[in-house]
mmCIF file of C-alpha atoms in Angstrom:
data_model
loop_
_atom_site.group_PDB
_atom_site.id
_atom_site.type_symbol
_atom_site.label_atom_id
_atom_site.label_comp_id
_atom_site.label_asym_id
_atom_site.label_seq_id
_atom_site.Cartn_x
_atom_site.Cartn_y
_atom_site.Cartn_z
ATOM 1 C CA UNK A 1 -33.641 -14.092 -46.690
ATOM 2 C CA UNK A 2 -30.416 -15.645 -47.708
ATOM 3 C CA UNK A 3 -27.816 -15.921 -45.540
ATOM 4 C CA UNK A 4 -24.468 -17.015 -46.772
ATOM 5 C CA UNK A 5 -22.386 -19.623 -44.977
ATOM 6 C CA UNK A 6 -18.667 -19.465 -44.232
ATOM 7 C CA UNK A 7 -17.164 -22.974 -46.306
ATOM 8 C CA UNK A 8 -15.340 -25.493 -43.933
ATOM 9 C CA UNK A 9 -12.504 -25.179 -45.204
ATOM 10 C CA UNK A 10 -12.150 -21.264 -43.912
ATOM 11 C CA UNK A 11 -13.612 -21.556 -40.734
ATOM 12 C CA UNK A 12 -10.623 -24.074 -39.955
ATOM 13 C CA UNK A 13 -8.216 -21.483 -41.370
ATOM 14 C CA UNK A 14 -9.817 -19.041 -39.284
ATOM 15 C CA UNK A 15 -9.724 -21.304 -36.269
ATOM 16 C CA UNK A 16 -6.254 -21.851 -36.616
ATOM 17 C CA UNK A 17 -4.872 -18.334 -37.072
ATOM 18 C CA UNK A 18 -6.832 -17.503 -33.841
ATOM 19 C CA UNK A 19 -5.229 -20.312 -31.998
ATOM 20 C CA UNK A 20 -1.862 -18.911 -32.692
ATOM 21 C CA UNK A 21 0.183 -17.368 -30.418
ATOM 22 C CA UNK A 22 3.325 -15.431 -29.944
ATOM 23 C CA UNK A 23 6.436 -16.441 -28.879
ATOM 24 C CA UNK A 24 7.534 -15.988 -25.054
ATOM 25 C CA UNK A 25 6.392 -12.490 -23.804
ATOM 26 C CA UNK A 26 9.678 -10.571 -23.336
ATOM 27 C CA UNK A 27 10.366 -9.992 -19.369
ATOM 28 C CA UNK A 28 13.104 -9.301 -17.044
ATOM 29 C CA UNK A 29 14.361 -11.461 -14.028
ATOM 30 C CA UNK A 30 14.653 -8.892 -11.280
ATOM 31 C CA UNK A 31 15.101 -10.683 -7.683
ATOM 32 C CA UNK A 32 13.832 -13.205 -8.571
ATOM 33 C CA UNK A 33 10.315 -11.890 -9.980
ATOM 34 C CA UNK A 34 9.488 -11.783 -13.689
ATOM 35 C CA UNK A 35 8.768 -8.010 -14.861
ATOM 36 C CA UNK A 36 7.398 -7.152 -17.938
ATOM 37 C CA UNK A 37 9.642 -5.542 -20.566
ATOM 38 C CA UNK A 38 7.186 -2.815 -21.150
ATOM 39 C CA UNK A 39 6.827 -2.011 -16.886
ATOM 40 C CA UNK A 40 10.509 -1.609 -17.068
ATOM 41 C CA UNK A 41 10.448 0.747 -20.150
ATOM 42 C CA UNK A 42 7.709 3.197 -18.287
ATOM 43 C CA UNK A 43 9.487 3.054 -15.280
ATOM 44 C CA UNK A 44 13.038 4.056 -17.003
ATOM 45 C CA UNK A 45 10.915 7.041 -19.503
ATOM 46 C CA UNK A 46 9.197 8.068 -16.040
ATOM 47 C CA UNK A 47 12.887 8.609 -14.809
ATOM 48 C CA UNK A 48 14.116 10.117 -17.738
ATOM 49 C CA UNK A 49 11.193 12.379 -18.005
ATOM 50 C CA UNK A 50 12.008 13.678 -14.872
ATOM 51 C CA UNK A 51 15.917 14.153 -15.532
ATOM 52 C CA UNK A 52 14.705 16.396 -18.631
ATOM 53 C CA UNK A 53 11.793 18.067 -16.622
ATOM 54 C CA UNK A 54 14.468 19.375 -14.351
ATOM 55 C CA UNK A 55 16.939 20.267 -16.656
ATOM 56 C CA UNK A 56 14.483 22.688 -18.304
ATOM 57 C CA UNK A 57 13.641 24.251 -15.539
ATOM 58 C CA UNK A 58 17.269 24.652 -14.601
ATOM 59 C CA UNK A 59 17.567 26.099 -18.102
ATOM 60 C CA UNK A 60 14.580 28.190 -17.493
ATOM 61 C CA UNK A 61 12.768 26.691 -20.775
ATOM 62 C CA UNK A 62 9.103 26.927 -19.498
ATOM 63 C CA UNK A 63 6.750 24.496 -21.095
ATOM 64 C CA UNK A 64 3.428 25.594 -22.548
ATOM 65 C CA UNK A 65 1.138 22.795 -21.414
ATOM 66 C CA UNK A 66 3.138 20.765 -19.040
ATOM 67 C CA UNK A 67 -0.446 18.811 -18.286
ATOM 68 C CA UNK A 68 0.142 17.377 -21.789
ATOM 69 C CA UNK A 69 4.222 17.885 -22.448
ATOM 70 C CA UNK A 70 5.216 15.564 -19.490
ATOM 71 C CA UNK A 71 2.247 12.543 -20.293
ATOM 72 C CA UNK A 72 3.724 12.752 -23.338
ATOM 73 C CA UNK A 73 7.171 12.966 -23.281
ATOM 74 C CA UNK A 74 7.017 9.814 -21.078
ATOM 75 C CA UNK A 75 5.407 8.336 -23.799
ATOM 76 C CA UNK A 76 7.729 9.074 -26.113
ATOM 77 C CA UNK A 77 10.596 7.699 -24.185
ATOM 78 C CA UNK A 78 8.681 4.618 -23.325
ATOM 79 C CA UNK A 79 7.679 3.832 -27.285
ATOM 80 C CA UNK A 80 11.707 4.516 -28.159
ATOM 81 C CA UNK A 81 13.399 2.270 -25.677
ATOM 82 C CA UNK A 82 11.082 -0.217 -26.715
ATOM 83 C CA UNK A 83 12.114 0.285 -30.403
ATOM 84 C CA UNK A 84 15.771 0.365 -29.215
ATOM 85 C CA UNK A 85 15.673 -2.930 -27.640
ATOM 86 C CA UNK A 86 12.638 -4.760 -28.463
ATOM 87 C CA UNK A 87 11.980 -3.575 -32.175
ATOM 88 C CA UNK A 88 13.100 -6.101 -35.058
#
């Protein structure tokens, strides 16, 4: 049976790519606790999924699934504000 072997020289290329790491995780300072920026992006798309839940009702647009529509639209929103202020 041959098995092949990985050459020195890549396993300490491959070590040191794992070994890398990102820069700072991007957080917020509120009260003095740090928050991370992607808890603070759910929280402000849960809000804002709930501003536009009640202005379709108020428009009387009804929503086929909301099960799925409201899971998702607070997706959406989460995904965009962190494009709009954590995307290069």
């Amino acid at each position: 049976m041959n098995t092949a072997r990985i050459p020195p020289r890549y396993t300490l290329l491959l070590g040191s790519l794992l070994l890398t790491g990102c820069s700072r995780a991007p957080s917020f300072d509120i009260v003095g606790s740090f928050f991370p920026a992607w808890l603070v992006c759910l929280i402000v798309a849960i809000t804002l999924t709930t501003f536009v839940g009640s202005l379709l009702r108020h428009l009387h647009i009804p929503l086929a699934l909301p099960t799925l529509s409201y899971p998702g639209l607070t997706a959406f929103f989460t995904f965009a504000l962190w494009l709009a202020f954590f995307g290069s």
